Amino acid sequence: MAYQLTAEQLQWQSVARDFAERKLTPAKHWLEGEEFWKNAEMLAEHGFLGVTLPEEYGGMNLDLFSAMLIIEELCKVCPTSGRLVYHTGPGITNFINHLGTPEQKKKYLPQITAGKYYVALGMSEPDAGSAATDLATTAVEEGNFYKLNGSKIFVSEGHFAHAFVVYARFGNTGSPSDIGAILVERGTPGFSVGVAEENMSGEFQTALYFDDALVPKENVLVTRNAFKALMGVYNGVRLGYAAQTLGITQAAFDRTCQYVKERKQFGKQICEFQGVQWMIADMYLQLESARALLYKAAAEVVDNKTDKTSVSVAKVYVAEAAKKITDDCLQLHGGYGFSKEYPLEWYYRCVRAASIAGGTIQVHKTMLASSVLGRKFDQRK
Ligand SMILES: Cc1cc2nc3c(=O)[nH]c(=O)nc-3n(C[C@H](O)[C@H](O)[C@H](O)COP(=O)(O)OP(=O)(O)OC[C@H]3O[C@@H](n4cnc5c(N)ncnc54)[C@H](O)[C@@H]3O)c2cc1C
């Protein structure tokens, strides 16, 4: 791999930057407010929804790396727009694109690229978060259906989604090989969506309940012996999320560089204080390192070599750097940083989730240690 972006990737980066700067209005609330929907309409019109999906379904057939560059650029101006592009492309939609049947793709993907349909993920459960393979939701064959029982938690945008990719146990051996995934549409008998709860970043999450929910067999994505395939797709989802985090962090940093050159104390610009300069330098170092690690992981996916260790490295580093950088950016804005008049506190709240969602920092570090040391560490014994 050449240590630079290709001409095509640079072009996508520039197209997205230009679009974001000219067209997007920062929308603070995901799925709420006039700005969000205006942006969503423009994103659909300009082909930004479903960027990684095949052209026959209305997508742009881009590789994950190019999609990440677009998401990063959009998030610098409007994180909620970047997030929508993420969700409809390398995010949850990716499960259907990679694992779905031709019929499922034909049914769902064109609606998703048109901005008319939204799919969320039901993986976590009240007693199975980091220990994802402990999930207890069951899918039992019954004629032309699977009967689902159990519940899910923390489902982002669950209040709005039209359908859900639901992880469930299709077998009863008790091992991870029982775990598969099925698409459950809103309105399915026996299935209900809980109350929307607002989280720290202003995003809404819900629980899902399955009480003898009857889901048609044709909605199955994968049944048994597919946990590895599911997590393979999920690694791409993780990288897209990291790109979103990086874009938000870059926006916080850019604003801060501007601010320290404008704000005066003790009769001079605060950027003239060495203490401030070193904070800026440290942030820049972390930002550049985060980007390099993320792009490396993305380049490996382009070459069809998803390396879960590189994904964990990128995910952990981006999340930790984002937390530290946005905190320091807020700090350098003083009282204004803490106020809601400026977006710094929002940037901070947005990136905080990256240390938890998609696997916590601790869990990814455990996987990294296992890879570096060449040993598996059983978390149960
Ligand atoms: C913003 C956001 C969006 C999310 N969206 C979704 C979604 O759309 N769909 C979905 O299914 N889920 C979603 N989640 C849930 C997310 O996947 C889980 O929160 C995450 O996997 C952690 O699980 P938990 O919350 O149960 O924490 P726990 O697993 O209970 O962990 C609690 C603490 O213990 C630590 N810990 C646990 N096990 C170990 C270990 N072996 N070694 C060291 N430390 C350990 C963790 O690192 C953590 O600090 C979302 C979460 C967030 C924050």
XYZ file of C-alpha atoms and ligand atoms in Angstrom:
434
model
C 0.000 0.000 0.000
C 1.316 3.472 -0.855
C 1.464 5.756 2.167
C -0.884 8.290 0.599
C -4.467 8.577 -0.511
C -5.212 7.651 -4.120
C -6.324 10.332 -6.587
C -9.857 8.969 -6.354
C -9.875 9.044 -2.558
C -8.554 12.615 -2.565
C -11.343 13.509 -4.934
C -14.027 12.019 -2.679
C -12.521 13.819 0.280
C -12.638 17.116 -1.580
C -16.186 16.559 -2.930
C -17.453 15.801 0.599
C -15.604 18.767 2.110
C -16.996 21.108 -0.513
C -20.542 19.736 -0.143
C -20.409 19.981 3.656
C -19.078 23.530 3.682
C -21.509 24.827 1.056
C -24.693 22.935 1.867
C -24.844 21.628 5.419
C -26.176 23.475 8.428
C -24.847 21.982 11.672
C -27.748 20.047 13.215
C -27.210 19.447 16.904
C -29.901 16.861 17.262
C -29.850 13.530 15.542
C -33.214 12.748 13.908
C -34.753 15.895 15.295
C -35.284 19.418 14.083
C -35.593 21.126 10.750
C -31.841 21.282 10.073
C -31.411 17.537 10.366
C -34.153 16.709 7.853
C -33.046 19.424 5.444
C -29.540 17.985 5.515
C -30.868 14.430 5.140
C -32.813 15.399 2.029
C -29.743 17.004 0.462
C -27.553 14.023 1.347
C -30.021 11.686 -0.403
C -30.260 14.002 -3.438
C -26.482 14.133 -3.799
C -26.059 10.360 -3.469
C -24.409 10.368 -0.046
C -26.769 7.785 1.443
C -25.570 4.226 1.010
C -22.155 5.210 -0.388
C -20.759 1.696 0.039
C -23.815 -0.050 -1.429
C -23.867 -1.397 -4.994
C -24.997 1.005 -7.724
C -27.932 -1.250 -8.654
C -29.457 -0.392 -5.256
C -28.798 3.338 -5.565
C -25.402 3.304 -3.838
C -21.996 4.485 -5.054
C -20.180 1.192 -4.590
C -17.311 2.913 -2.755
C -14.769 1.048 -0.670
C -14.882 1.453 3.098
C -11.815 3.713 3.118
C -13.395 6.248 0.727
C -16.628 6.132 2.736
C -14.667 6.880 5.890
C -13.035 9.902 4.259
C -16.471 11.224 3.311
C -17.859 10.621 6.811
C -14.880 12.364 8.389
C -15.345 15.450 6.192
C -19.107 15.665 6.773
C -18.674 15.247 10.541
C -16.344 18.247 10.646
C -19.288 20.454 9.650
C -22.314 18.450 10.810
C -21.757 15.294 12.907
C -25.383 14.219 12.538
C -25.105 14.250 8.729
C -21.875 12.246 8.866
C -23.628 9.821 11.136
C -26.496 9.357 8.695
C -24.030 8.603 5.900
C -22.269 6.165 8.217
C -25.482 4.372 9.179
C -26.754 3.985 5.634
C -23.380 2.837 4.261
C -20.676 1.122 6.297
C -22.836 1.122 9.455
C -25.677 -1.242 10.285
C -26.775 -1.416 6.620
C -23.539 -3.270 5.984
C -25.023 -6.393 7.596
C -27.642 -6.562 4.843
C -25.162 -5.657 2.109
C -22.660 -8.333 3.145
C -24.808 -11.082 4.594
C -28.242 -10.536 3.065
C -29.880 -12.600 0.327
C -30.474 -10.989 -3.109
C -34.170 -10.663 -2.191
C -33.387 -8.896 1.079
C -31.004 -6.513 -0.676
C -33.587 -5.727 -3.323
C -36.243 -5.112 -0.694
C -34.297 -2.933 1.750
C -31.258 -1.299 0.144
C -32.986 0.959 -2.444
C -35.247 2.359 0.275
C -32.227 2.989 2.494
C -30.292 4.863 -0.206
C -33.422 6.928 -0.905
C -33.472 7.974 2.768
C -36.869 6.354 3.319
C -35.881 3.388 5.449
C -33.673 2.985 8.450
C -32.217 -0.128 10.071
C -30.879 -0.316 13.655
C -28.851 -2.967 15.504
C -30.122 -5.134 18.366
C -27.082 -6.941 19.734
C -26.557 -5.884 23.374
C -28.759 -7.317 26.099
C -29.269 -6.383 29.737
C -26.949 -9.230 30.812
C -24.762 -9.457 27.701
C -22.783 -6.338 26.850
C -19.019 -6.914 26.695
C -19.751 -10.616 27.037
C -21.664 -10.510 23.749
C -21.616 -14.279 23.312
C -23.713 -14.601 26.490
C -26.726 -13.207 24.647
C -29.923 -15.039 25.544
C -32.436 -14.046 22.854
C -33.580 -17.241 21.142
C -34.816 -17.903 17.604
C -36.634 -21.218 17.338
C -37.810 -22.616 14.005
C -41.612 -22.841 13.689
C -42.927 -23.655 10.206
C -42.091 -20.766 7.897
C -41.105 -18.578 10.820
C -38.563 -18.163 13.583
C -40.100 -17.531 16.993
C -38.050 -14.959 18.915
C -37.966 -14.504 22.688
C -35.778 -12.178 24.710
C -34.851 -8.521 24.842
C -32.259 -6.013 23.644
C -30.961 -2.798 25.108
C -29.137 0.394 24.037
C -30.454 0.194 20.475
C -29.402 3.474 18.886
C -32.199 5.204 16.987
C -34.514 2.308 17.848
C -37.437 4.727 18.246
C -37.139 5.675 14.606
C -35.906 2.531 12.821
C -38.161 0.636 10.454
C -36.312 -2.659 10.960
C -33.654 -4.189 13.208
C -30.723 -6.534 12.700
C -31.211 -8.781 15.734
C -28.562 -11.152 17.089
C -30.131 -14.346 18.462
C -29.317 -17.944 19.368
C -30.464 -20.300 16.623
C -29.152 -23.369 18.417
C -28.960 -24.559 22.004
C -25.410 -25.835 22.403
C -24.586 -22.762 24.538
C -21.568 -21.937 22.355
C -20.994 -18.830 20.174
C -21.673 -21.014 17.138
C -25.403 -20.840 18.010
C -25.454 -17.107 17.295
C -26.875 -15.723 14.073
C -28.842 -12.661 12.999
C -32.294 -11.977 11.630
C -34.061 -8.876 10.315
C -37.100 -7.938 12.384
C -39.461 -5.339 10.994
C -41.348 -2.899 13.165
C -44.939 -4.133 13.489
C -44.001 -7.824 13.658
C -46.506 -9.601 15.971
C -44.974 -10.213 19.412
C -42.273 -7.588 18.873
C -42.261 -4.178 20.570
C -39.908 -1.228 20.827
C -39.350 0.383 24.232
C -39.512 4.046 25.181
C -36.865 6.334 23.633
C -34.243 7.343 26.186
C -31.930 10.250 25.417
C -28.270 9.530 26.087
C -25.350 11.859 26.876
C -24.762 12.917 23.258
C -28.423 13.665 22.519
C -28.918 10.433 20.606
C -31.980 8.292 21.414
C -31.790 4.626 22.376
C -34.462 2.052 23.059
C -34.924 -1.485 24.318
C -36.489 -4.161 22.098
C -38.821 -6.885 23.391
C -39.552 -10.226 21.761
C -42.451 -12.179 23.191
C -43.054 -15.150 20.862
C -42.386 -12.756 17.973
C -42.974 -14.535 14.681
C -40.421 -13.484 12.061
C -40.592 -14.932 8.519
C -37.741 -17.288 7.645
C -36.837 -15.204 4.610
C -35.642 -12.496 7.020
C -32.721 -14.593 8.274
C -29.296 -13.083 7.565
C -27.236 -15.915 9.040
C -28.074 -18.750 11.416
C -25.517 -21.014 13.054
C -21.694 -20.970 12.780
C -21.735 -17.352 11.658
C -20.480 -15.422 14.669
C -17.114 -14.816 13.010
C -18.814 -13.518 9.849
C -21.039 -11.243 11.940
C -18.059 -9.833 13.817
C -16.179 -9.418 10.523
C -18.935 -7.097 9.287
C -19.032 -5.433 12.696
C -15.327 -4.526 12.348
C -16.226 -2.388 9.318
C -18.994 -0.814 11.377
C -16.387 -0.011 14.054
C -14.098 1.725 11.555
C -16.944 3.853 10.189
C -17.780 4.895 13.733
C -14.129 5.787 14.365
C -14.121 7.963 11.213
C -17.117 9.811 12.607
C -15.302 10.330 15.927
C -12.179 11.556 14.147
C -14.146 14.104 12.082
C -15.836 15.533 15.195
C -12.476 15.724 16.979
C -10.885 17.507 14.022
C -13.725 20.050 14.083
C -13.093 20.716 17.790
C -9.360 21.096 17.130
C -9.789 23.444 14.142
C -12.094 25.709 16.133
C -9.666 25.720 19.022
C -6.685 26.686 16.843
C -8.748 29.626 15.637
C -9.909 30.560 19.125
C -6.449 30.640 20.741
C -5.349 33.075 18.048
C -8.322 35.372 18.756
C -8.749 35.230 22.526
C -6.583 37.697 24.445
C -5.606 37.561 28.114
C -2.798 39.413 29.916
C -2.685 41.696 26.902
C -1.784 39.053 24.329
C -3.278 36.227 22.314
C -3.446 33.082 24.430
C -1.598 31.121 21.688
C 1.475 33.123 22.686
C 1.688 31.250 25.998
C 3.952 28.222 25.827
C 1.557 26.211 28.008
C -1.117 26.659 25.343
C 1.289 25.931 22.476
C 2.237 22.598 24.021
C -1.387 21.650 24.446
C -1.969 22.420 20.757
C 1.136 20.428 19.776
C 0.070 17.441 21.904
C -3.402 17.488 20.395
C -1.970 17.643 16.895
C 0.333 14.688 17.614
C -2.571 12.608 18.859
C -4.826 13.617 15.999
C -2.251 12.721 13.362
C -1.455 9.418 15.091
C -5.147 8.559 15.341
C -5.666 9.316 11.655
C -2.637 7.261 10.600
C -3.791 4.240 12.602
C -7.336 4.522 11.337
C -6.271 4.844 7.699
C -3.918 1.878 8.075
C -6.765 -0.290 9.370
C -9.009 0.971 6.545
C -6.354 0.293 3.886
C -6.156 -3.308 5.049
C -9.901 -3.683 4.602
C -9.633 -2.298 1.076
C -7.086 -5.004 0.337
C -9.614 -7.477 1.664
C -7.511 -8.253 4.704
C -9.627 -7.186 7.636
C -7.185 -7.364 10.477
C -9.077 -7.379 13.738
C -5.936 -6.339 15.622
C -5.538 -3.229 13.422
C -9.222 -2.470 13.922
C -8.818 -2.686 17.716
C -5.645 -0.537 17.582
C -7.451 2.139 15.553
C -10.623 1.952 17.606
C -8.862 2.277 20.955
C -6.477 5.003 19.845
C -9.107 7.137 18.102
C -11.502 6.862 21.060
C -8.858 7.736 23.684
C -7.364 10.562 21.602
C -10.816 12.002 20.843
C -11.709 12.058 24.527
C -8.475 13.816 25.507
C -8.434 16.255 22.574
C -12.057 17.397 22.873
C -11.542 17.797 26.639
C -8.454 19.982 26.039
C -10.277 21.946 23.320
C -13.070 22.663 25.780
C -10.444 23.662 28.368
C -8.791 26.129 25.989
C -12.151 27.830 25.443
C -12.391 28.429 29.209
C -15.906 29.227 30.435
C -17.115 29.533 26.856
C -16.077 25.928 26.264
C -18.318 24.805 29.098
C -21.241 26.930 27.900
C -23.831 25.685 25.429
C -23.265 28.773 23.306
C -20.229 27.039 21.788
C -20.261 23.468 20.391
C -17.233 22.256 22.403
C -19.244 20.623 25.170
C -21.335 18.879 22.504
C -18.254 17.591 20.666
C -16.983 16.235 23.976
C -20.281 14.503 24.710
C -20.445 13.061 21.174
C -16.998 11.443 21.176
C -17.308 10.083 24.719
C -19.403 7.189 23.418
C -16.540 5.899 21.265
C -14.864 4.395 24.346
C -17.960 2.253 25.002
C -19.966 1.651 21.802
C -18.625 -1.033 19.461
C -16.809 -2.763 22.335
C -15.279 -0.958 25.292
C -11.666 0.211 25.416
C -10.924 -2.444 28.041
C -12.326 -5.267 25.933
C -10.377 -4.143 22.859
C -7.191 -3.835 24.939
C -7.711 -7.387 26.183
C -7.987 -8.565 22.560
C -4.849 -6.587 21.687
C -2.864 -8.081 24.545
C -3.995 -11.511 23.449
C -2.818 -10.814 19.899
C 0.534 -9.328 20.983
C 1.269 -12.104 23.485
C -0.031 -14.847 21.250
C -2.233 -16.244 24.000
C -5.974 -16.453 24.554
C -7.055 -15.217 27.979
C -10.326 -16.793 29.017
C -12.351 -14.087 30.777
C -14.475 -16.641 32.608
C -11.922 -18.723 34.471
C -23.626 5.470 22.376
C -23.848 4.002 22.388
C -24.501 3.422 21.342
C -24.759 2.050 21.354
N -25.493 1.528 20.345
C -25.816 0.221 20.378
C -26.657 -0.331 19.363
O -27.097 0.364 18.447
N -26.975 -1.643 19.436
C -26.513 -2.443 20.439
O -26.815 -3.627 20.409
N -25.727 -1.949 21.421
C -25.380 -0.640 21.428
N -24.609 -0.110 22.423
C -24.219 -0.964 23.539
C -22.737 -1.267 23.592
O -22.384 -2.188 22.595
C -22.410 -1.749 25.004
O -22.669 -0.673 25.904
C -20.977 -2.213 25.164
O -20.740 -3.394 24.435
C -20.625 -2.459 26.638
O -21.549 -3.297 27.251
P -22.225 -2.846 28.654
O -22.744 -1.471 28.500
O -23.160 -3.902 29.056
O -21.007 -2.745 29.677
P -20.364 -3.964 30.505
O -20.020 -5.067 29.580
O -21.220 -4.275 31.672
O -19.021 -3.305 31.023
C -18.961 -2.455 32.183
C -17.482 -2.106 32.415
O -16.760 -3.319 32.703
C -15.661 -3.445 31.819
N -15.437 -4.856 31.489
C -16.362 -5.791 31.151
N -15.776 -6.948 30.873
C -14.437 -6.761 31.047
C -13.286 -7.584 30.893
N -13.389 -8.860 30.522
N -12.070 -7.041 31.152
C -11.951 -5.720 31.529
N -13.012 -4.893 31.662
C -14.230 -5.410 31.429
C -16.066 -2.665 30.568
O -14.931 -2.261 29.831
C -16.825 -1.490 31.182
O -15.921 -0.488 31.564
C -24.314 1.250 22.442
C -23.618 1.846 23.475
C -23.389 3.205 23.467
C -22.648 3.830 24.615
